[in-house]
PDB file of C-alpha atoms in Angstrom:
ATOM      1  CA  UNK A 204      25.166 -10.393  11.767  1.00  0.00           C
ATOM      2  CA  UNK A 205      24.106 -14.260  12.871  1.00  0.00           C
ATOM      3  CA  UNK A 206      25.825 -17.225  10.622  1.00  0.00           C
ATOM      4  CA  UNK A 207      25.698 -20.652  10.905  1.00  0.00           C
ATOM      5  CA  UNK A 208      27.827 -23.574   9.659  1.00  0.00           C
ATOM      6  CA  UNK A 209      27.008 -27.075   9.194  1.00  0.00           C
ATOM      7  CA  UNK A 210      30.293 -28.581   8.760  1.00  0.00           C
ATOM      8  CA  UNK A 211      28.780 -31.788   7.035  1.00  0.00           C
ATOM      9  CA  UNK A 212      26.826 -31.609   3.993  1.00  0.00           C
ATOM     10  CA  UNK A 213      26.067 -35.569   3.588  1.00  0.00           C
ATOM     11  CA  UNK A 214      26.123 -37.876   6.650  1.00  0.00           C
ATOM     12  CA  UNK A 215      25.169 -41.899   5.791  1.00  0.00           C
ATOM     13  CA  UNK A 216      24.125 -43.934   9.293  1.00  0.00           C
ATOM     14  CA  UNK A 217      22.778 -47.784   8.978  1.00  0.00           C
ATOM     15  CA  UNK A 218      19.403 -47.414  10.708  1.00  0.00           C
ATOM     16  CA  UNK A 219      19.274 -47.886  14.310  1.00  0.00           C
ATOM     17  CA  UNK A 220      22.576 -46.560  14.474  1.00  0.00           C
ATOM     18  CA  UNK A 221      23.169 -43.119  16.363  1.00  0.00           C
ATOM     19  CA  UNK A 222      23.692 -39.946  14.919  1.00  0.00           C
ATOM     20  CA  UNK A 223      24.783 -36.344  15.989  1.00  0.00           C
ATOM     21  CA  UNK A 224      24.373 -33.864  13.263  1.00  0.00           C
ATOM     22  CA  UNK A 225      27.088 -30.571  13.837  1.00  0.00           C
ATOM     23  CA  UNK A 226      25.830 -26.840  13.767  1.00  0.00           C
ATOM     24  CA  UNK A 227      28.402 -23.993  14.708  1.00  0.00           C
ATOM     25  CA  UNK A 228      26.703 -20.276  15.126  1.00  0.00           C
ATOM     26  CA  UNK A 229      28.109 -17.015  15.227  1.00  0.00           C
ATOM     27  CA  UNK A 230      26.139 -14.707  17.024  1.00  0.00           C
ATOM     28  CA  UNK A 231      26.816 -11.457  19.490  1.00  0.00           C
ATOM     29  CA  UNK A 232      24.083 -12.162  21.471  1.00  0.00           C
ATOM     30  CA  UNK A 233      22.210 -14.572  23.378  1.00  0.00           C
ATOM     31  CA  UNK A 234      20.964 -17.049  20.419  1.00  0.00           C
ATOM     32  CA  UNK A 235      17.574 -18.555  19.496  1.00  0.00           C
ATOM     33  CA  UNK A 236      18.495 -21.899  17.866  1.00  0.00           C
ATOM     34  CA  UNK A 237      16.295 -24.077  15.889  1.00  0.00           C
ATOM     35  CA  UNK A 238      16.681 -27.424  13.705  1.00  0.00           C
ATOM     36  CA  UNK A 239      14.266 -28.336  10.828  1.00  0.00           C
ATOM     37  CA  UNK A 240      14.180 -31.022   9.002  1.00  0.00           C
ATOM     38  CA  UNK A 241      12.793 -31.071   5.154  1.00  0.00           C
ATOM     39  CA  UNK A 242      11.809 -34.047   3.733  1.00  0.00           C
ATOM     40  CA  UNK A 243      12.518 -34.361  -0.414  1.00  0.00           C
ATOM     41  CA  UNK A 244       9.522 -32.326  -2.087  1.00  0.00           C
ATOM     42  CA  UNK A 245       8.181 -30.914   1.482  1.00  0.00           C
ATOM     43  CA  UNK A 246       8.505 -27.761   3.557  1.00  0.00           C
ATOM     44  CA  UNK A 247      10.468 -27.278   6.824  1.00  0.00           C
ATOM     45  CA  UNK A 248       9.260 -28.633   9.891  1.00  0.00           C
ATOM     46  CA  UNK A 249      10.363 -27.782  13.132  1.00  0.00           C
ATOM     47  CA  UNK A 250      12.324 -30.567  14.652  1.00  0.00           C
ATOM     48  CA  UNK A 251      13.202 -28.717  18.255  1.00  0.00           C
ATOM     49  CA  UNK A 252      14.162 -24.834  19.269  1.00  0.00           C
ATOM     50  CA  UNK A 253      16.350 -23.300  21.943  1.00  0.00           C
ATOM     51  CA  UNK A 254      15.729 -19.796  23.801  1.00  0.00           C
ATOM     52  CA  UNK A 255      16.831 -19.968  27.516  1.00  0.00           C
ATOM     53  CA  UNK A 256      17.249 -22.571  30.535  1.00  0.00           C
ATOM     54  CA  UNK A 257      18.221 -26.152  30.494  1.00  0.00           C
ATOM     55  CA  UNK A 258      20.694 -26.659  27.820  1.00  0.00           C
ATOM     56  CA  UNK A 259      19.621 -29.780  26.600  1.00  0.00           C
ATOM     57  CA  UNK A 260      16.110 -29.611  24.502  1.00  0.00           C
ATOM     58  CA  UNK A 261      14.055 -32.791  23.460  1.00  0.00           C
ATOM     59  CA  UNK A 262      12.000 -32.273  20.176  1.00  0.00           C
ATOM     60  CA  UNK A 263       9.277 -34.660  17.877  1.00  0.00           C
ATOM     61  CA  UNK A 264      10.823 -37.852  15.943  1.00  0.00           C
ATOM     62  CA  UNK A 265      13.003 -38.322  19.209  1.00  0.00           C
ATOM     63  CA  UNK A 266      15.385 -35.712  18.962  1.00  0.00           C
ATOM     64  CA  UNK A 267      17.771 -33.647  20.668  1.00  0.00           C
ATOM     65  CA  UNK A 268      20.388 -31.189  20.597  1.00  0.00           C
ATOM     66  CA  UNK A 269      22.619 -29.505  23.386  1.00  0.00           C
ATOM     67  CA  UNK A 270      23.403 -26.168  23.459  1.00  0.00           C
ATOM     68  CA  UNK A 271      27.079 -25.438  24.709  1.00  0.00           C
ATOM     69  CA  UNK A 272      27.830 -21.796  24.672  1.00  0.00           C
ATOM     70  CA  UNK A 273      31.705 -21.899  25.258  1.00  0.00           C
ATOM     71  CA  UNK A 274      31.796 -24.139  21.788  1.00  0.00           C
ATOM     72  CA  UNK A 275      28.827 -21.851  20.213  1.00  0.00           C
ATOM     73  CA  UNK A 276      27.853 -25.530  18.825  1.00  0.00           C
ATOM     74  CA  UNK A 277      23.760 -26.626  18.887  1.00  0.00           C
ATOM     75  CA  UNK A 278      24.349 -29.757  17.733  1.00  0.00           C
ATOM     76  CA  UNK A 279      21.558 -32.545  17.001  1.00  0.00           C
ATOM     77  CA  UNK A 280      21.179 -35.976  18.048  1.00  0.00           C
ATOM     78  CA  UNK A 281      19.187 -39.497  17.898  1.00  0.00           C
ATOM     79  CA  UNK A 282      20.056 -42.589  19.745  1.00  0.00           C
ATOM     80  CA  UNK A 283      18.449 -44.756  16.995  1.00  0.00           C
ATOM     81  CA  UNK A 284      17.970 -43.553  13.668  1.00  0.00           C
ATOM     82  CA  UNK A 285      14.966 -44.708  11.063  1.00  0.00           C
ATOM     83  CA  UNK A 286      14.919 -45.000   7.768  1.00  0.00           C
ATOM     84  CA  UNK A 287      11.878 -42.179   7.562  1.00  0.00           C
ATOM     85  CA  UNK A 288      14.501 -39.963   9.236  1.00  0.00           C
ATOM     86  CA  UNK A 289      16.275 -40.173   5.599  1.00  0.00           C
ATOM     87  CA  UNK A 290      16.197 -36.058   4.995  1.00  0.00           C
ATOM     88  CA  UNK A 291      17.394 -32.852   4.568  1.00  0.00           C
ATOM     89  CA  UNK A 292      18.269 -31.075   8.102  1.00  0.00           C
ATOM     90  CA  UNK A 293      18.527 -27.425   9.098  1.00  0.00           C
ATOM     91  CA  UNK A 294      20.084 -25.518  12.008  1.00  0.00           C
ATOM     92  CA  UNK A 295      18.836 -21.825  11.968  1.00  0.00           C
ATOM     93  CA  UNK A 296      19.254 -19.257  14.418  1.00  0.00           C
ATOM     94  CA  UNK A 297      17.634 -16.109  15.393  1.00  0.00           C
ATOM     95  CA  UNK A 298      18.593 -12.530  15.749  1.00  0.00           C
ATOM     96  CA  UNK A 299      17.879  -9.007  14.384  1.00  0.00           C
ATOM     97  CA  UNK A 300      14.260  -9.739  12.826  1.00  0.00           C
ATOM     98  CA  UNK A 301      15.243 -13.133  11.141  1.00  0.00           C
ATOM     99  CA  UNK A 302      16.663 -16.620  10.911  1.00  0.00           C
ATOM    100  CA  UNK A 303      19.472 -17.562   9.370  1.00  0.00           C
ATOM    101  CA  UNK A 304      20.190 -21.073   8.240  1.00  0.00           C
ATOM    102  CA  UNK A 305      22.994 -23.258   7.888  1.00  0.00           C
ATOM    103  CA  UNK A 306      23.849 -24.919   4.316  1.00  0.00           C
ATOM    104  CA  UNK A 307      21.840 -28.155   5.907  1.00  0.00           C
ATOM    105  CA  UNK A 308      23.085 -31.563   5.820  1.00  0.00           C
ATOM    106  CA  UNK A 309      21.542 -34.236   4.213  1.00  0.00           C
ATOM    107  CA  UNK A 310      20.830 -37.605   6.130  1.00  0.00           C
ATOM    108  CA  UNK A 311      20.753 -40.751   3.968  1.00  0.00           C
ATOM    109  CA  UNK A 312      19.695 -44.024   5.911  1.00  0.00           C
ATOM    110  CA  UNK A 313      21.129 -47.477   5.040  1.00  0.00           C
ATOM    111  CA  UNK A 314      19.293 -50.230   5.936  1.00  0.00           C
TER     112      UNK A 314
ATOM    113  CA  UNK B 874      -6.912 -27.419   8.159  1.00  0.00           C
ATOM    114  CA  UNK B 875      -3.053 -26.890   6.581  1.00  0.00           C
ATOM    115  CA  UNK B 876      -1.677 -24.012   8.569  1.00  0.00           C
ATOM    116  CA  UNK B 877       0.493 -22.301   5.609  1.00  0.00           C
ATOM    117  CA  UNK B 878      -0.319 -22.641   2.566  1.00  0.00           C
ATOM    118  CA  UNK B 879       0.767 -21.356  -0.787  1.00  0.00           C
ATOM    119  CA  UNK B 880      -0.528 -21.675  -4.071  1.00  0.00           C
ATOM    120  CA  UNK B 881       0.827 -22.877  -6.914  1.00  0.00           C
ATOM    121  CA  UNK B 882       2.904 -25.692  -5.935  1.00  0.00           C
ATOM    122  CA  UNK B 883       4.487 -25.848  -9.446  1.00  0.00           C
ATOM    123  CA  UNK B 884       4.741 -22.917 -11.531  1.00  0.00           C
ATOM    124  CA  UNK B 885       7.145 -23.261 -15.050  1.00  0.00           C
ATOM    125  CA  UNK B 886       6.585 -20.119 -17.094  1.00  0.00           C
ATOM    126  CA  UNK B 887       8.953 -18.288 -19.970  1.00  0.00           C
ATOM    127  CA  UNK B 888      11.888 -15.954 -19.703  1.00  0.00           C
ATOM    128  CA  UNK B 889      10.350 -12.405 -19.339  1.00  0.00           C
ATOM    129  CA  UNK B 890       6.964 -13.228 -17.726  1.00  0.00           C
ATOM    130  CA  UNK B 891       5.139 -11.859 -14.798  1.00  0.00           C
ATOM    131  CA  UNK B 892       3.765 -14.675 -11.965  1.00  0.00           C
ATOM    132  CA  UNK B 893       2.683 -14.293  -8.792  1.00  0.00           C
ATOM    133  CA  UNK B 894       2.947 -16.844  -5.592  1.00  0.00           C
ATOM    134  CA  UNK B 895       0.051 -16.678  -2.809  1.00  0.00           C
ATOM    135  CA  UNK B 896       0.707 -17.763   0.581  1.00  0.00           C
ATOM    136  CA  UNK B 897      -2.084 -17.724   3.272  1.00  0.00           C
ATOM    137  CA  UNK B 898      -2.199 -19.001   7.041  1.00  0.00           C
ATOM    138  CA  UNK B 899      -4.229 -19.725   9.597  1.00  0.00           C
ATOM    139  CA  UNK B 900      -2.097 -19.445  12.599  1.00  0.00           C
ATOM    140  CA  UNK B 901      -2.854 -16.059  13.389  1.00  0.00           C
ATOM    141  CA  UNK B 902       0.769 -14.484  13.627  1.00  0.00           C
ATOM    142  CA  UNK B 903       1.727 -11.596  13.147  1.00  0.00           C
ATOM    143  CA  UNK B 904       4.474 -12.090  10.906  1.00  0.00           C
ATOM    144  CA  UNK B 905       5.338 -13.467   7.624  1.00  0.00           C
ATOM    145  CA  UNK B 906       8.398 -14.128   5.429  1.00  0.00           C
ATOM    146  CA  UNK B 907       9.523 -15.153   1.914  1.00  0.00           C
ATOM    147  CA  UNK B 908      12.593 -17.884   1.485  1.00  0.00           C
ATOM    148  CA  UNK B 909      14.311 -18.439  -1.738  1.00  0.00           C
ATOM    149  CA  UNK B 910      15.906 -21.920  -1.157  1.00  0.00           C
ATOM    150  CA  UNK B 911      18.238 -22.429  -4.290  1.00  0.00           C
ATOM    151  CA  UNK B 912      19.023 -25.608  -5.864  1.00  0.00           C
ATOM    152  CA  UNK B 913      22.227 -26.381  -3.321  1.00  0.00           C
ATOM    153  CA  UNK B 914      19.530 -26.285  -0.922  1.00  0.00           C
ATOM    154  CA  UNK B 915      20.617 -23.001   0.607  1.00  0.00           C
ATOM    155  CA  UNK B 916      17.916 -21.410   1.972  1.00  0.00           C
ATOM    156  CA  UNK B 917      17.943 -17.177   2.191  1.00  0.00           C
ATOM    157  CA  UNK B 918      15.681 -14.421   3.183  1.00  0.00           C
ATOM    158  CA  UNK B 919      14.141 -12.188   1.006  1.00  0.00           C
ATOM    159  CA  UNK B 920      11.246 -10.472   2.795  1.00  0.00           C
ATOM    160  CA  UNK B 921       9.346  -9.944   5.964  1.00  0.00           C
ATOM    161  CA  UNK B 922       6.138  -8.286   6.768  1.00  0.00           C
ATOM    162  CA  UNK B 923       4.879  -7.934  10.499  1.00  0.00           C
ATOM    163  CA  UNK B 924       1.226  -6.686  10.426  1.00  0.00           C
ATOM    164  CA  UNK B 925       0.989  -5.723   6.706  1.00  0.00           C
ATOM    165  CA  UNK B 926       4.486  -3.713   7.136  1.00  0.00           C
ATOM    166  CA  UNK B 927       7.300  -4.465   5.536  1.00  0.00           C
ATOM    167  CA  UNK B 928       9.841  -4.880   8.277  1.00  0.00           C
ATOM    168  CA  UNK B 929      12.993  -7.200   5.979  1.00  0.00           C
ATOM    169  CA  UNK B 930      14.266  -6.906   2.428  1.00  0.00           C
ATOM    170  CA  UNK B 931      17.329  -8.541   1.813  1.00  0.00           C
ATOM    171  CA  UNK B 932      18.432  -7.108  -1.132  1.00  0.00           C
ATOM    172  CA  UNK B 933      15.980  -8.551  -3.296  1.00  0.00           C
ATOM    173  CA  UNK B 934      15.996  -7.092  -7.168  1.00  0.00           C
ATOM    174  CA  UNK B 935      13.045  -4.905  -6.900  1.00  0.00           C
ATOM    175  CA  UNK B 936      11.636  -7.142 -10.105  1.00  0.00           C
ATOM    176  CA  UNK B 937      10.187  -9.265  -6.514  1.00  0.00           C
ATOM    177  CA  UNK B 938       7.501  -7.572  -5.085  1.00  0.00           C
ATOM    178  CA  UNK B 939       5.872  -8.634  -1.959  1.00  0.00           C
ATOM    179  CA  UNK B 940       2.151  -7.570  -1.286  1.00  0.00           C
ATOM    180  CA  UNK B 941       0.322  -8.359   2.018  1.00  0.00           C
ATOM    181  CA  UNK B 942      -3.466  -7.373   1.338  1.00  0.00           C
ATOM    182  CA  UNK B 943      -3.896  -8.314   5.341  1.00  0.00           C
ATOM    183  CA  UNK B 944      -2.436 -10.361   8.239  1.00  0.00           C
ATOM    184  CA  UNK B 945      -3.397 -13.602   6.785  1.00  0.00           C
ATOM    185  CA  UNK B 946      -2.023 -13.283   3.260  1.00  0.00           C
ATOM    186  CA  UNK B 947       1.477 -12.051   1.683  1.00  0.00           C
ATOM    187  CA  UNK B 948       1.890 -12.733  -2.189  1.00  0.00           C
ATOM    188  CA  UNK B 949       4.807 -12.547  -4.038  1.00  0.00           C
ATOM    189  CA  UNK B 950       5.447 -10.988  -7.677  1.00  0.00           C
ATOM    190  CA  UNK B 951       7.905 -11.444  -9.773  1.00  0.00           C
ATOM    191  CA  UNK B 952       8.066  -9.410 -12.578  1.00  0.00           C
ATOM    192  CA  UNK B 953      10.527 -10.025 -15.688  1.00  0.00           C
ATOM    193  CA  UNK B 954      11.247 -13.315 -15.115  1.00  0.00           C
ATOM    194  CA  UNK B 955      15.379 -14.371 -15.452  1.00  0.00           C
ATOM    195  CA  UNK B 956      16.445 -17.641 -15.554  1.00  0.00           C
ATOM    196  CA  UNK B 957      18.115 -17.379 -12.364  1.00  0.00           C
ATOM    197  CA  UNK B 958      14.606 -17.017 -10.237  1.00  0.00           C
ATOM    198  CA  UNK B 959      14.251 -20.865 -11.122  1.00  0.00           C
ATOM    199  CA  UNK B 960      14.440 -21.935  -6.983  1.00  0.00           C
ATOM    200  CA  UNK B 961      12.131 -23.263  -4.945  1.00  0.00           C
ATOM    201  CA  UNK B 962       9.964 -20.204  -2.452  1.00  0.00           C
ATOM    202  CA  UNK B 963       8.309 -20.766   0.878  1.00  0.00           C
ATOM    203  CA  UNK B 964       6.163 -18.885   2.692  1.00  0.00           C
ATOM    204  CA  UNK B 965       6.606 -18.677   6.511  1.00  0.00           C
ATOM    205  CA  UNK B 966       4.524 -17.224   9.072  1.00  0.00           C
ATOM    206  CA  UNK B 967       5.778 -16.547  12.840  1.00  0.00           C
ATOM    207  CA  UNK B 968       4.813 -14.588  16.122  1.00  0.00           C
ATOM    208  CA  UNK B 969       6.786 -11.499  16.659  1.00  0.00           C
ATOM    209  CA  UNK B 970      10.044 -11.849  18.707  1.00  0.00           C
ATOM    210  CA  UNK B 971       9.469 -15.308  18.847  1.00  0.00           C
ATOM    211  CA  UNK B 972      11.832 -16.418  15.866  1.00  0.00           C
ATOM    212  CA  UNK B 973      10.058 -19.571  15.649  1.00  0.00           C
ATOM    213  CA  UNK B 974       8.985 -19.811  12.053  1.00  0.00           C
ATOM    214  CA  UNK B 975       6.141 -22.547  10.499  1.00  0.00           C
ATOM    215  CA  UNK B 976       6.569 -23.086   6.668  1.00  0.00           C
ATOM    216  CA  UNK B 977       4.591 -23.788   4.064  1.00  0.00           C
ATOM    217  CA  UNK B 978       4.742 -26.303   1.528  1.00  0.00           C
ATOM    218  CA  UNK B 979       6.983 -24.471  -1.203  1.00  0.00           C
ATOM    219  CA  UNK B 980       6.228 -23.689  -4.808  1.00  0.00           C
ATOM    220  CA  UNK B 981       8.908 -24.676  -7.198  1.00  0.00           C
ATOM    221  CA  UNK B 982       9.393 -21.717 -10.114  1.00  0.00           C
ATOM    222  CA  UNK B 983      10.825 -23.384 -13.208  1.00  0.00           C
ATOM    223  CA  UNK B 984      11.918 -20.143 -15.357  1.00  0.00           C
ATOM    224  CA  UNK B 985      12.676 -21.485 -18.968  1.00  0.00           C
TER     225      UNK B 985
END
């Protein structure tokens, strides 16, 4: 069965600063990776999603996240954070009929 | 036009009660799902219907039923309500294989 871990729970960046947001997955097969985001009182929105190809993935809001295999990491970045980016962020991925997510991490903006 | 969407948004009801959540979309997939996302945020699995058939239940206490009267609907009842159903539930709908699931808004069950 798929896991994922999200070794941070709350990151704090000063706006315009970068970020990288961590997601480890265990999985026995090729994965289908996703991130969401979930802003306070809202639903999940699908930030960016990896199947196949070019390892690297660009998604809405100006985000990212590389896929590296040997370190079974999809982790998520953003050269210049903000402060609407202040949320709640998700790394999922897919296998055997379903998602699984991570425990999210929560993204608080300072200005 | 919201793609997902589930009615109520807020539901706060009484130990012991029945209630049902509706979720409807217009993306035309063939799949949808119920979350529970707790209050640490965690968000889990409970069910999955593909075409009106239930494909995923994750050990849900069979007090949750799921009902999809057709592709574009799946409601959720909960029957006997505990204290510890008091989570937030979203709706998701998504094209088979794909794994790329679109959510709806959430309804937030207060169980008192």
């Amino acid at each position: 069965a798929q896991s994922v871990t999200q070794p941070d729970i709350h990151i704090t960046v000063s706006e315009g600063a970068s970020l990288e947001l961590r997601c480890n997955y265990s999985y026995g097969a090729t994965p289908y990776l996703f991130w969401y985001v979930q802003s306070p009182g809202q639903g999940l929105q699908l930030l960016l999603k990896y199947f196949s190809g070019d390892t690297l993935v660009q998604g809405i809001k100006g985000f990212e996240a590389e896929f590296k295999r040997s370190q079974s990491s999809f982790n998520l970045r953003k050269p210049s954070v903000h402060w609407s980016d202040a949320a709640e962020y998700f790394c999922a991925v897919g296998g055997a009929q379903k998602l699984v997510f991570g425990q999210g991490t929560r993204l608080t903006i300072n200005p | 036009d919201t793609a997902v969407s589930q009615t109520p948004k807020y539901l706060v009801t009484q130990m012991g009660n029945d209630k049902s959540i509706k979720c409807e979309q217009n993306l035309g997939h063939d799949t949808m799902y119920w979350y529970k996302q707790d209050s640490k945020k965690f968000l889990k699995i409970m069910f999955s219907y593909n075409n009106k058939e239930l494909i995923i239940n994750e050990t849900v206490p069979n007090r949750f039923s799921p009902k999809s009267p057709d592709k574009a609907h799946l409601n959720l009842h909960i029957n006997s309500l505990e204290l510890g159903d008091s989570a937030v539930y979203f709706c998701a709908t998504g094209q088979d294989r794909s794994y790329e699931q679109y959510f709806g808004p959430g309804t937030r069950l207060t169980v008192t």
